[in-house]
PDB file of C-alpha atoms in Angstrom:
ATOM      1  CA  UNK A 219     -38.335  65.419  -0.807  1.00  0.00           C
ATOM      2  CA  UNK A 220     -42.143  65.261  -0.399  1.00  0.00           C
ATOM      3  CA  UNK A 221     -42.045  61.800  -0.117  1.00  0.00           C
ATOM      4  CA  UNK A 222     -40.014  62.026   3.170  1.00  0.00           C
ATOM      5  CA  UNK A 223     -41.662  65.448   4.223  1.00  0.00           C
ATOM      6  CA  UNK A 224     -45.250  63.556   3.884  1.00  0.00           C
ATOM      7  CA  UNK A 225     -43.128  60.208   6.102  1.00  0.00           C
ATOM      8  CA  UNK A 226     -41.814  62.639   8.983  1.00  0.00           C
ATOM      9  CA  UNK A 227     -45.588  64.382   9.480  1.00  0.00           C
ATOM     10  CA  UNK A 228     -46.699  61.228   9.390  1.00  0.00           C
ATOM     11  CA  UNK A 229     -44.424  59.906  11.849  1.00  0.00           C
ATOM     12  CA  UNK A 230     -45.087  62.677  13.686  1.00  0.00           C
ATOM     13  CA  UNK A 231     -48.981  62.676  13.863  1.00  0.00           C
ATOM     14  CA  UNK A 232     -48.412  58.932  15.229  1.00  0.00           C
ATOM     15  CA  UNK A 233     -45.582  59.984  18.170  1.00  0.00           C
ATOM     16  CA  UNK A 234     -47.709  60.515  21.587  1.00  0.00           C
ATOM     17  CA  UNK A 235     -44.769  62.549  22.994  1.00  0.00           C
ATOM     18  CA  UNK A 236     -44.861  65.044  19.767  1.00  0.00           C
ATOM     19  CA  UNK A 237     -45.696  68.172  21.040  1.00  0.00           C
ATOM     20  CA  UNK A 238     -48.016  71.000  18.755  1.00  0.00           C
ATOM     21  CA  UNK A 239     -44.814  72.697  17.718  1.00  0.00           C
ATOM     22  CA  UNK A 240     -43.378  69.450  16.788  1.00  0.00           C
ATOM     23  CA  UNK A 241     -46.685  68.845  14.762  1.00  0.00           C
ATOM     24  CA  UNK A 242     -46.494  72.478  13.168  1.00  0.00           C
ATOM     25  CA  UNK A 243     -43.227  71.746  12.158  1.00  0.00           C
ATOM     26  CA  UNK A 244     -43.450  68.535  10.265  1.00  0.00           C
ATOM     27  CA  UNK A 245     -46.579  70.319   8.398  1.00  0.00           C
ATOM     28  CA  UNK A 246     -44.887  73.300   7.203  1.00  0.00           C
ATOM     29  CA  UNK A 247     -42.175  70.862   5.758  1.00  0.00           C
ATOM     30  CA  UNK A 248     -44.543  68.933   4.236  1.00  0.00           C
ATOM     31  CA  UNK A 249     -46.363  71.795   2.552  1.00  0.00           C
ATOM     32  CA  UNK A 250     -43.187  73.824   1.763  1.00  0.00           C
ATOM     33  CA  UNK A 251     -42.222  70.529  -0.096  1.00  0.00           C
ATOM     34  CA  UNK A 252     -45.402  70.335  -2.019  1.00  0.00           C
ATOM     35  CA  UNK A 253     -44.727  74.048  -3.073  1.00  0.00           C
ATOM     36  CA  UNK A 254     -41.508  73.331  -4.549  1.00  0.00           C
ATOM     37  CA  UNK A 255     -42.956  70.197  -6.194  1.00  0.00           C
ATOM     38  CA  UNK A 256     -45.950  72.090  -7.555  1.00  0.00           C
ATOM     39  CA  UNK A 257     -43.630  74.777  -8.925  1.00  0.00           C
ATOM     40  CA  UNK A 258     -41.511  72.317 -10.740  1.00  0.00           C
ATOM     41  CA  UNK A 259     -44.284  70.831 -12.389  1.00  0.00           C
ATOM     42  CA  UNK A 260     -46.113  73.919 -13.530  1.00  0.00           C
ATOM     43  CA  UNK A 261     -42.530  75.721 -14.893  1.00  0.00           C
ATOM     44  CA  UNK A 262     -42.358  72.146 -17.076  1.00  0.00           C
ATOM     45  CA  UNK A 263     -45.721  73.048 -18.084  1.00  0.00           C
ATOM     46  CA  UNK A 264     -45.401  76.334 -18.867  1.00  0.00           C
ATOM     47  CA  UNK A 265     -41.880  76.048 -20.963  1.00  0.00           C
ATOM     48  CA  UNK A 266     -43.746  73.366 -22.785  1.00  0.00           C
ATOM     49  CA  UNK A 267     -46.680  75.468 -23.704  1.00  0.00           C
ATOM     50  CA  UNK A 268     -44.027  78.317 -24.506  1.00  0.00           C
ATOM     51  CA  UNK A 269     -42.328  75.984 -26.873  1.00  0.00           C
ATOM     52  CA  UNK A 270     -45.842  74.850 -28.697  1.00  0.00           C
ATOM     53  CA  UNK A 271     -47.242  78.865 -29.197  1.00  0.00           C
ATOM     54  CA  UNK A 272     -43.848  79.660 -30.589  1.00  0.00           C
ATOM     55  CA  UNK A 273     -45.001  77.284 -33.484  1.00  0.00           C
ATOM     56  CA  UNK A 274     -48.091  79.173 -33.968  1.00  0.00           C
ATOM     57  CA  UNK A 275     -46.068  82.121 -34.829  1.00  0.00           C
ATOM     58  CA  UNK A 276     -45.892  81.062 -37.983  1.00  0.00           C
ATOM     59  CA  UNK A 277     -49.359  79.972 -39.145  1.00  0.00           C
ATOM     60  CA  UNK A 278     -52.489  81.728 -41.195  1.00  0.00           C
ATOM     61  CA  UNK A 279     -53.369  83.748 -38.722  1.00  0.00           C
ATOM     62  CA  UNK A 280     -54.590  87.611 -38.559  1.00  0.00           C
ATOM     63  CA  UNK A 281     -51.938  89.883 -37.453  1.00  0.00           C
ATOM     64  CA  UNK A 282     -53.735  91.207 -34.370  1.00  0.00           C
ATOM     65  CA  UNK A 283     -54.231  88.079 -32.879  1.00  0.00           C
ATOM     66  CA  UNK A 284     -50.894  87.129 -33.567  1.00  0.00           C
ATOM     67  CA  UNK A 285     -50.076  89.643 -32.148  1.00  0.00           C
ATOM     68  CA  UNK A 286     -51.489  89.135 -28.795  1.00  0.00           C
ATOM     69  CA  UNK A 287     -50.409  85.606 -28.642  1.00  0.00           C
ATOM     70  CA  UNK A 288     -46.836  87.216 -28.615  1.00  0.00           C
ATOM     71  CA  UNK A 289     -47.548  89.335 -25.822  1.00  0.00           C
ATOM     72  CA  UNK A 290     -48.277  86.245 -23.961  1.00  0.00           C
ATOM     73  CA  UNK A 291     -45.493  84.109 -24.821  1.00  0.00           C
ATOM     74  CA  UNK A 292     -43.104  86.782 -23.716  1.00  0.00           C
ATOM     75  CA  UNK A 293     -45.115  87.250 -20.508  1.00  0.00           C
ATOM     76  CA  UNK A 294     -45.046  83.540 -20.078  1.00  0.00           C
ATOM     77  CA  UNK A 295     -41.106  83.271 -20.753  1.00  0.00           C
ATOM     78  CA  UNK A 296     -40.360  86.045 -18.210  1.00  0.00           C
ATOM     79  CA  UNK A 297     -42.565  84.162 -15.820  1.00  0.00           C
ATOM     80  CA  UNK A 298     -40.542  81.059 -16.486  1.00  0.00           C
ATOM     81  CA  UNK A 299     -37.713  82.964 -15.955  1.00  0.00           C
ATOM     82  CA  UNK A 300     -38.234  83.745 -12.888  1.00  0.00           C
ATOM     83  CA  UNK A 301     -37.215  81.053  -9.943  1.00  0.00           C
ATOM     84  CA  UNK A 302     -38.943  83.768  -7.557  1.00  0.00           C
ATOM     85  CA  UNK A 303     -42.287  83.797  -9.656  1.00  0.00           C
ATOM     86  CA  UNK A 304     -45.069  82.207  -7.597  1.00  0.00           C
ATOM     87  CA  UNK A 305     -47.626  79.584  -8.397  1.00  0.00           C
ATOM     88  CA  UNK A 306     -50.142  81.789  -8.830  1.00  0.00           C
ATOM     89  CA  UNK A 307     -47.799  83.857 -11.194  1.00  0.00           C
ATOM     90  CA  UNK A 308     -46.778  80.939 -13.258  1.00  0.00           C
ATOM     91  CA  UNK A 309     -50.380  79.603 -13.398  1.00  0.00           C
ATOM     92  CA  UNK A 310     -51.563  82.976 -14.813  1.00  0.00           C
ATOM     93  CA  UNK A 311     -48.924  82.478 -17.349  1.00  0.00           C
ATOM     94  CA  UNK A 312     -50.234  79.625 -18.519  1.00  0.00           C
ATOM     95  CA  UNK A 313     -53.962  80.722 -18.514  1.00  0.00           C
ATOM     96  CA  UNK A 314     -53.087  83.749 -20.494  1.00  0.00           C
ATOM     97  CA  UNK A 315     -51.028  81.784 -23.280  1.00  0.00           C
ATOM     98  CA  UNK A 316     -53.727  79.382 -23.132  1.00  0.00           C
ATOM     99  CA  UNK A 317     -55.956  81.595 -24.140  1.00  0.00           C
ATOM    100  CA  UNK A 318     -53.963  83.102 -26.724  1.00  0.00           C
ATOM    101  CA  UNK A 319     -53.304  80.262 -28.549  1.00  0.00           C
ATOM    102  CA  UNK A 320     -57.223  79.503 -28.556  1.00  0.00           C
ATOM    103  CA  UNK A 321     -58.347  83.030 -29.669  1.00  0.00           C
ATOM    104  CA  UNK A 322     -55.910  82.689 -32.616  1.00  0.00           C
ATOM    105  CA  UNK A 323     -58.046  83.993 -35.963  1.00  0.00           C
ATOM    106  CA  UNK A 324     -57.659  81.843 -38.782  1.00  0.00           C
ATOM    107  CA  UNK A 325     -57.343  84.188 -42.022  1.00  0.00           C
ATOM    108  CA  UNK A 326     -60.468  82.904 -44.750  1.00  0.00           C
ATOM    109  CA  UNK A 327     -58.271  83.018 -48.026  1.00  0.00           C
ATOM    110  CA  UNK A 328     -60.488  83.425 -50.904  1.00  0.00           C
ATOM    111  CA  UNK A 329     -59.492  80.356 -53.948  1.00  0.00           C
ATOM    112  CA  UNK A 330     -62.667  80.678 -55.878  1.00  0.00           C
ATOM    113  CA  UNK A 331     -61.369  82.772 -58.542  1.00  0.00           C
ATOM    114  CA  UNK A 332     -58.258  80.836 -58.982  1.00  0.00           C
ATOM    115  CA  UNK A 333     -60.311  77.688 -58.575  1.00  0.00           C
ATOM    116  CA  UNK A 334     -62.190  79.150 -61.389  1.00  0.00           C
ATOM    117  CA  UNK A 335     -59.303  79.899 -63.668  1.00  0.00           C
ATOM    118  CA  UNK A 336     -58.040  76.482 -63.065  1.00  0.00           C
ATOM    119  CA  UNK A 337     -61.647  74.553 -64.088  1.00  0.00           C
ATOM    120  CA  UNK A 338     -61.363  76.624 -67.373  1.00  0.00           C
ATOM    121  CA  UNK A 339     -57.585  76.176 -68.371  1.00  0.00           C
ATOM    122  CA  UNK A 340     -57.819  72.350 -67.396  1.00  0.00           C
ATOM    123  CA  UNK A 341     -60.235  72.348 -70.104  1.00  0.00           C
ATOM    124  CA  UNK A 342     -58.237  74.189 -72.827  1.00  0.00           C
ATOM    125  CA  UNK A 343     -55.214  71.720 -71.888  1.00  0.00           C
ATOM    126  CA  UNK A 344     -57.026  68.702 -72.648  1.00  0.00           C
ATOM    127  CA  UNK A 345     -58.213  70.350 -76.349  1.00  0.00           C
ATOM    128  CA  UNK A 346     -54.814  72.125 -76.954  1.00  0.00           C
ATOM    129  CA  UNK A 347     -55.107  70.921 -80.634  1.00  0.00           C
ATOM    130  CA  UNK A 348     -57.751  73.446 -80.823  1.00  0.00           C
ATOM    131  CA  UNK A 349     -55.457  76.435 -80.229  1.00  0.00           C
ATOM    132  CA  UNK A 350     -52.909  78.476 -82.107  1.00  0.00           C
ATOM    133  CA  UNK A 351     -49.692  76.679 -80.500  1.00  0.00           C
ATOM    134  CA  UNK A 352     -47.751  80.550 -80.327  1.00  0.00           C
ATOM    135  CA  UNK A 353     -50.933  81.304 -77.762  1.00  0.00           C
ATOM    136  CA  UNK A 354     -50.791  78.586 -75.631  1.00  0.00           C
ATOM    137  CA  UNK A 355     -47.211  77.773 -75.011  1.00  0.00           C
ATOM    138  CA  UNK A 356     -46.175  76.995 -71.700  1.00  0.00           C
ATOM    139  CA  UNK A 357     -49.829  77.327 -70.705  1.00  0.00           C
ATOM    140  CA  UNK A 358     -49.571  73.628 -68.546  1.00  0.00           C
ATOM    141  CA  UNK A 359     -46.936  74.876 -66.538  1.00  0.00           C
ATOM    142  CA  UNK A 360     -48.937  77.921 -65.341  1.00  0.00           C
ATOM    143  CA  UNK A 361     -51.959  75.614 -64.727  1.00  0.00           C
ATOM    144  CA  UNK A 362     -49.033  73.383 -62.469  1.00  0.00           C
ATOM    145  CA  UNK A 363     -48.533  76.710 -60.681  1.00  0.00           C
ATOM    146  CA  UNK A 364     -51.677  77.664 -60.156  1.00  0.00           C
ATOM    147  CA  UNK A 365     -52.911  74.527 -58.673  1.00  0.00           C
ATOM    148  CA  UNK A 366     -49.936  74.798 -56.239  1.00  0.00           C
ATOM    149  CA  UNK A 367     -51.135  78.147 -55.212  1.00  0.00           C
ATOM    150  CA  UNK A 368     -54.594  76.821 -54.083  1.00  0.00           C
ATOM    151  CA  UNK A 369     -52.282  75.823 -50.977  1.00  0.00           C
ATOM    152  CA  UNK A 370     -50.705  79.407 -50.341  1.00  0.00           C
ATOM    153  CA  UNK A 371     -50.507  81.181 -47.513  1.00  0.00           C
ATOM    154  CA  UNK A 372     -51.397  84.530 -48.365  1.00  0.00           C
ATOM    155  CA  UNK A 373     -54.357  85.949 -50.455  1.00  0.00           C
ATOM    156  CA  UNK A 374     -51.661  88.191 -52.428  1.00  0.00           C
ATOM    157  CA  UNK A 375     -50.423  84.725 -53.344  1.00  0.00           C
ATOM    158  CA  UNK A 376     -53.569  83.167 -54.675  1.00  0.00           C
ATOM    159  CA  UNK A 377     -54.324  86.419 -56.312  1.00  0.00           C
ATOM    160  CA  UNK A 378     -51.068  86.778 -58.508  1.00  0.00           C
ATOM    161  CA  UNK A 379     -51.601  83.044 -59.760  1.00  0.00           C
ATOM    162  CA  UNK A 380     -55.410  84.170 -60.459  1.00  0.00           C
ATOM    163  CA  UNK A 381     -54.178  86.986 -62.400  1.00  0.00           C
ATOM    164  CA  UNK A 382     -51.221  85.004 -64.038  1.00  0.00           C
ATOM    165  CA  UNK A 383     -53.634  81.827 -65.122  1.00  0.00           C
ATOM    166  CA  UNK A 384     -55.921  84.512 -66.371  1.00  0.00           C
ATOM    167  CA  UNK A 385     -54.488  86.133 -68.669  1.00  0.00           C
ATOM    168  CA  UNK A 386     -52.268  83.016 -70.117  1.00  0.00           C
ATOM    169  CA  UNK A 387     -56.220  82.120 -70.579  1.00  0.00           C
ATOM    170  CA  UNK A 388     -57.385  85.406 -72.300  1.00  0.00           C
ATOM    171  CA  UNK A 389     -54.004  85.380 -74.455  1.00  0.00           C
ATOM    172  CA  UNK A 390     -55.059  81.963 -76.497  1.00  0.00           C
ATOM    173  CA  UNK A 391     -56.468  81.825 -79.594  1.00  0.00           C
ATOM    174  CA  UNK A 392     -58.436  79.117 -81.169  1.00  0.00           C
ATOM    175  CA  UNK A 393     -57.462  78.079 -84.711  1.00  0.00           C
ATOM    176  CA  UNK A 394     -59.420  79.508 -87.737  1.00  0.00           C
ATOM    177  CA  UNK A 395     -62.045  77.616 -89.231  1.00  0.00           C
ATOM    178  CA  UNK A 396     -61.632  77.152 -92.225  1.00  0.00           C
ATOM    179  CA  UNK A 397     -64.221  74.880 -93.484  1.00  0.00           C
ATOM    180  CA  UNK A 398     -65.343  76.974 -95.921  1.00  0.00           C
ATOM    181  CA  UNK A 399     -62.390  77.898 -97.380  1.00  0.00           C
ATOM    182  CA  UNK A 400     -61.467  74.099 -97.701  1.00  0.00           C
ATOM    183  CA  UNK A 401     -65.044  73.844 -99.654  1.00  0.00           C
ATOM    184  CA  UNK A 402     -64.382  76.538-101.981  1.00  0.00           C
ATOM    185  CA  UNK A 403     -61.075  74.852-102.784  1.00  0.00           C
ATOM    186  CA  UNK A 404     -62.598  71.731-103.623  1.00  0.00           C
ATOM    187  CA  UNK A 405     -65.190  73.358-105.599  1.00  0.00           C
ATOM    188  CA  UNK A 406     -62.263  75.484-107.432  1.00  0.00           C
ATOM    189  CA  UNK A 407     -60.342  72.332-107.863  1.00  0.00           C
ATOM    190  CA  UNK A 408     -63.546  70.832-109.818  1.00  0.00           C
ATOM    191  CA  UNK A 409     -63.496  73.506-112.460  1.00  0.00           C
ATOM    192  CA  UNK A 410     -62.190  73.211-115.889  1.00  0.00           C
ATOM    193  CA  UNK A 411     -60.240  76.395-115.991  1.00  0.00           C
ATOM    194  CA  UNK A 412     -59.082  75.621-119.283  1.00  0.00           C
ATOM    195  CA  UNK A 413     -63.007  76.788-120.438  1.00  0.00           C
ATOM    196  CA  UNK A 414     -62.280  79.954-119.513  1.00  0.00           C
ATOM    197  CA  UNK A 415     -60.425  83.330-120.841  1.00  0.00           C
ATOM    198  CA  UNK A 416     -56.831  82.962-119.687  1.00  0.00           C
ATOM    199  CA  UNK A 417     -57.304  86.186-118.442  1.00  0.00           C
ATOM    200  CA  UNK A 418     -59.483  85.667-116.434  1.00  0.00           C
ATOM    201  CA  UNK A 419     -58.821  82.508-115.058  1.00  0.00           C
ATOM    202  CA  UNK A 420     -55.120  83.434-114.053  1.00  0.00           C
ATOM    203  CA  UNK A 421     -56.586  85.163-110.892  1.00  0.00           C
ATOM    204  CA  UNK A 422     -58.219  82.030-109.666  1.00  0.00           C
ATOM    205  CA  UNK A 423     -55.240  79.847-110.206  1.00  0.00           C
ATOM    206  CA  UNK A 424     -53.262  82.778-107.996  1.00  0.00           C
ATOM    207  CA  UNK A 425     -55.607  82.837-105.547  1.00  0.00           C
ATOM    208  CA  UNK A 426     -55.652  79.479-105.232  1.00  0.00           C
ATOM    209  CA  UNK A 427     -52.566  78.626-104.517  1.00  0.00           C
ATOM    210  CA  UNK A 428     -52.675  80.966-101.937  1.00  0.00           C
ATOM    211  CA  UNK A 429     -55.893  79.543-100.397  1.00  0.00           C
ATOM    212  CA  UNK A 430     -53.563  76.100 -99.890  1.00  0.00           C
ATOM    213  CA  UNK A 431     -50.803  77.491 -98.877  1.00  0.00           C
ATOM    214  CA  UNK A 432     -52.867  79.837 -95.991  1.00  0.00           C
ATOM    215  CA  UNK A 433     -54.730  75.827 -94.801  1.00  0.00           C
ATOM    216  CA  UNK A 434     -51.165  74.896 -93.733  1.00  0.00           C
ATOM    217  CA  UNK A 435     -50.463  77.492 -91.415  1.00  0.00           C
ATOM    218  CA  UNK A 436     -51.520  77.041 -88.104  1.00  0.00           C
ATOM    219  CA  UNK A 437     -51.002  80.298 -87.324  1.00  0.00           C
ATOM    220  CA  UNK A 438     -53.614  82.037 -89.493  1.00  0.00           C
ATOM    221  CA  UNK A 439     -56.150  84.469 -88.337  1.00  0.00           C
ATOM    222  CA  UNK A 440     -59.794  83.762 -88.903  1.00  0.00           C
ATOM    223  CA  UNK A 441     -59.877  87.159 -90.323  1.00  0.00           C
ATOM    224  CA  UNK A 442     -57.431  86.239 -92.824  1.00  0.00           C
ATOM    225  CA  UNK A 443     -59.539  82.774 -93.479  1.00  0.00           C
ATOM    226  CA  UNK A 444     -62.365  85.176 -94.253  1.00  0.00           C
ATOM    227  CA  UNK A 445     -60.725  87.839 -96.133  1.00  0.00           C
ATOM    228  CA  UNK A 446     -59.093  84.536 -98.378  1.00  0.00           C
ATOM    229  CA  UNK A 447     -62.856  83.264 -98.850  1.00  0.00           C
ATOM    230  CA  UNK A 448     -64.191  86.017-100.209  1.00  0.00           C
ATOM    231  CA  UNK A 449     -61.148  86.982-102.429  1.00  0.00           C
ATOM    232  CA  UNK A 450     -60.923  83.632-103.966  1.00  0.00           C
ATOM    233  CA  UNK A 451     -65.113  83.549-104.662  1.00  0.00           C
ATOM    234  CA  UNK A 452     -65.018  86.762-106.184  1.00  0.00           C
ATOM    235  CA  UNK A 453     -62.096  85.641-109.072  1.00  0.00           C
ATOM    236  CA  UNK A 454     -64.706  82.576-109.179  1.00  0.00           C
ATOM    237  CA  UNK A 455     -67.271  84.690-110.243  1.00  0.00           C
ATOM    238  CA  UNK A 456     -65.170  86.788-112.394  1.00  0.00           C
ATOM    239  CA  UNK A 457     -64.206  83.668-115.024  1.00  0.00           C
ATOM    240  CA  UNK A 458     -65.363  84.576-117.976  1.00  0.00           C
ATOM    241  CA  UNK A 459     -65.963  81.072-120.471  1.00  0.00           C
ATOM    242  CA  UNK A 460     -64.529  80.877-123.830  1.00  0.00           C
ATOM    243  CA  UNK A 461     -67.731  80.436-125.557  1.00  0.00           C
ATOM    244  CA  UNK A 462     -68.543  78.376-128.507  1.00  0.00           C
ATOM    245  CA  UNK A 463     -70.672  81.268-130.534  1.00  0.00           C
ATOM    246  CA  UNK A 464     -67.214  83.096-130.077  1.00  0.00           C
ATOM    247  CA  UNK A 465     -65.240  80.480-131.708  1.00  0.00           C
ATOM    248  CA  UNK A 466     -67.733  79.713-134.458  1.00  0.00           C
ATOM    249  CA  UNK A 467     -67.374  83.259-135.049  1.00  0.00           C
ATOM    250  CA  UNK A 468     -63.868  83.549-135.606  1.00  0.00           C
ATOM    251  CA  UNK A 469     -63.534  80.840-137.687  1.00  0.00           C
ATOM    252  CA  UNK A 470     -66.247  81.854-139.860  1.00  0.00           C
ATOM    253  CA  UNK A 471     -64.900  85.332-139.995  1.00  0.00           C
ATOM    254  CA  UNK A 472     -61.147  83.013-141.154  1.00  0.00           C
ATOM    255  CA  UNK A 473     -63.037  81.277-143.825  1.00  0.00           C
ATOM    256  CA  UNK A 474     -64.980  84.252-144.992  1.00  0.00           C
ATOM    257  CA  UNK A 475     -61.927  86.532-145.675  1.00  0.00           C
ATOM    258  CA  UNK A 476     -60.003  83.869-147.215  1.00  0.00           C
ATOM    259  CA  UNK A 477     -62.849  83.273-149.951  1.00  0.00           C
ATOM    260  CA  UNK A 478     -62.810  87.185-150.574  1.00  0.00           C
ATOM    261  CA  UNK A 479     -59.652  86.686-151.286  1.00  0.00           C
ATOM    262  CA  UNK A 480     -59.431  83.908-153.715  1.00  0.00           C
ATOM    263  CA  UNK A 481     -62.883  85.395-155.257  1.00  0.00           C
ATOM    264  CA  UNK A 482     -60.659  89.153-155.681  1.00  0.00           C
ATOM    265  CA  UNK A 483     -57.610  87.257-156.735  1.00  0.00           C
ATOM    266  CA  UNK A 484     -59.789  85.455-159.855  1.00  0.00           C
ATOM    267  CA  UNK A 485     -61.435  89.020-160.769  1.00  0.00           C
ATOM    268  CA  UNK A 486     -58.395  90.479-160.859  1.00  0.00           C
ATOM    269  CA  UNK A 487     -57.003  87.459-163.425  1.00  0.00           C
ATOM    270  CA  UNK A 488     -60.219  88.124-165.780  1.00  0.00           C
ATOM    271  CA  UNK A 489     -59.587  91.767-165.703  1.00  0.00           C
ATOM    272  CA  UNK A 490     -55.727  91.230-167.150  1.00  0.00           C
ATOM    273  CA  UNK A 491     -57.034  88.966-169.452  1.00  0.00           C
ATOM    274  CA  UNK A 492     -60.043  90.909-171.197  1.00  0.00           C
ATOM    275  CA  UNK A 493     -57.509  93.763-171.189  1.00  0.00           C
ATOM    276  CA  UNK A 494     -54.940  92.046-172.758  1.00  0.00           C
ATOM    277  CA  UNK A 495     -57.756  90.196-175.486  1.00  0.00           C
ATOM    278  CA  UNK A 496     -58.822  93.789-175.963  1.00  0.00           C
ATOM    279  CA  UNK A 497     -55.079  95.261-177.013  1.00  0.00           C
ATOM    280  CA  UNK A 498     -54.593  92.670-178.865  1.00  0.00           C
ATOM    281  CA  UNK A 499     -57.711  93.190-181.382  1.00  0.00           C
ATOM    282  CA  UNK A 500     -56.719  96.889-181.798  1.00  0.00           C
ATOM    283  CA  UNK A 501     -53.469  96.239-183.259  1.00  0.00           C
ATOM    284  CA  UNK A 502     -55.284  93.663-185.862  1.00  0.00           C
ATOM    285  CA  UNK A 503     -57.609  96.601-187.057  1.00  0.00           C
ATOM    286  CA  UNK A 504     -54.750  98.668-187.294  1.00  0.00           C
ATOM    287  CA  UNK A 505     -52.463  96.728-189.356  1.00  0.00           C
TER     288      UNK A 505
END
């Protein structure tokens, strides 16, 4: 239509018989067809630019200016609604969602806490040996989650894996040491207990046994490592030896009492006999 509106001026402009009216005429068309033309294009512009802000609706932005660039896309749609809204009316439109789209407000979320968290527990995962295996159970799969949430979309998001990975973190426990305890057990291991009262070497061998049996559980406390230590150290220093001056003793004492006896059991024999030598020479002087 512009095309032919642009032809007939033209045509007109070149006719020497066209009078001013005739002129006025053909340039009216011509401009009312450039209108309609101009319209057209700015409406496709304007319901494209409608389109894209809708998909801003969604995005990281604060809620004011979110806000705003609402206000504008409605005011733009009504615009583009309108097949008596002017030029000027529909170029507004577009300024004004224009600018709404460019004073969007990205929101800053804050990951430095989580990406703290996550620095720490990607170091406890790669020396899980080290831990109490009750304590850290499952503890990969909430460092999975938390380095998923470094891509959230909300701080209240990035702060509830923070707090989750944090306390997974707080809630593991490294194994006891117990190097000394596995020293005192060689040590005790090394004795001769067999040198030593029975009584007093039956709470070593109890202890002990209880030592080993506390090295295989992986769940032990290091207070309980300790508490082991010093109870097995202490029935160590209890043993009392079986001492040679002791033994000496005793059988000395043995040999002693049995020579009393044999030397009491041959006094008593002379004593029968000088009695009986003595009755018998007073019944000779009698007769």
């Amino acid at each position: 239509a512009l095309r032919d509106a642009v032809q007939a001026a033209q045509d007109a402009v070149d006719d020497p018989e066209a009078d001013a009216d005739q002129l006025k005429a053909a340039n009216k068309a011509m401009t009312k067809a450039a209108q309609e033309l101009w319209e057209i294009v700015t409406k496709a512009e304007l319901e494209a630019l409608i389109e894209s802000a809708n998909g801003y609706l969604d995005g990281n932005y604060t809620e004011e200016s979110l806000e705003a660039l609402q206000t504008a896309i409605t005011a733009a749609q009504a615009a583009a609604n309108n097949d008596d809204a002017t030029t000027a009316e529909v170029t507004e439109a577009i300024t004004n969602l224009a600018n709404a789209i460019a004073a969007l407000e990205s929101i800053t979320l804050d990951t430095s806490a989580l990406a703290h968290e996550i620095e720490l527990v990607t170091e406890m995962v790669a020396n899980i040996d080290d831990y109490v295996p009750s304590t850290v159970e499952g503890l990969a799969d909430k460092l999975a989650d938390a380095q998923a949430a470094m891509n959230a979309m909300t701080q209240e998001e990035i702060d509830a894996a923070t707090a989750t990975l944090r306390e997974a973190r707080l809630n593991a426990r490294t194994k006891a040491d117990v190097s000394a305890l596995e020293e005192l057990i060689a040590y005790v291991n090394s004795l001769e207990l067999s040198a030593y009262t029975s009584a007093s070497a039956q709470p070593v061998i109890q202890n002990l046994a209880r030592a080993k049996a506390m090295l295989a559980n992986a769940e032990v406390t290091q207070e309980e490592v300790n508490d082991m230590v010093e109870t097995l150290r202490a029935s160590v220093d209890d043993l009392v030896e079986v001492s040679v001056e002791s033994t000496t003793t005793t059988d000395s004492d043995t040999t002693n009492t049995a020579a009393a006896m044999q030397t009491g059991m041959f006094a008593g024999l002379l004593a029968v006999s000088a009695g009986l030598i003595l009755m018998m020479r007073r019944r000779r002087t009698t007769k």
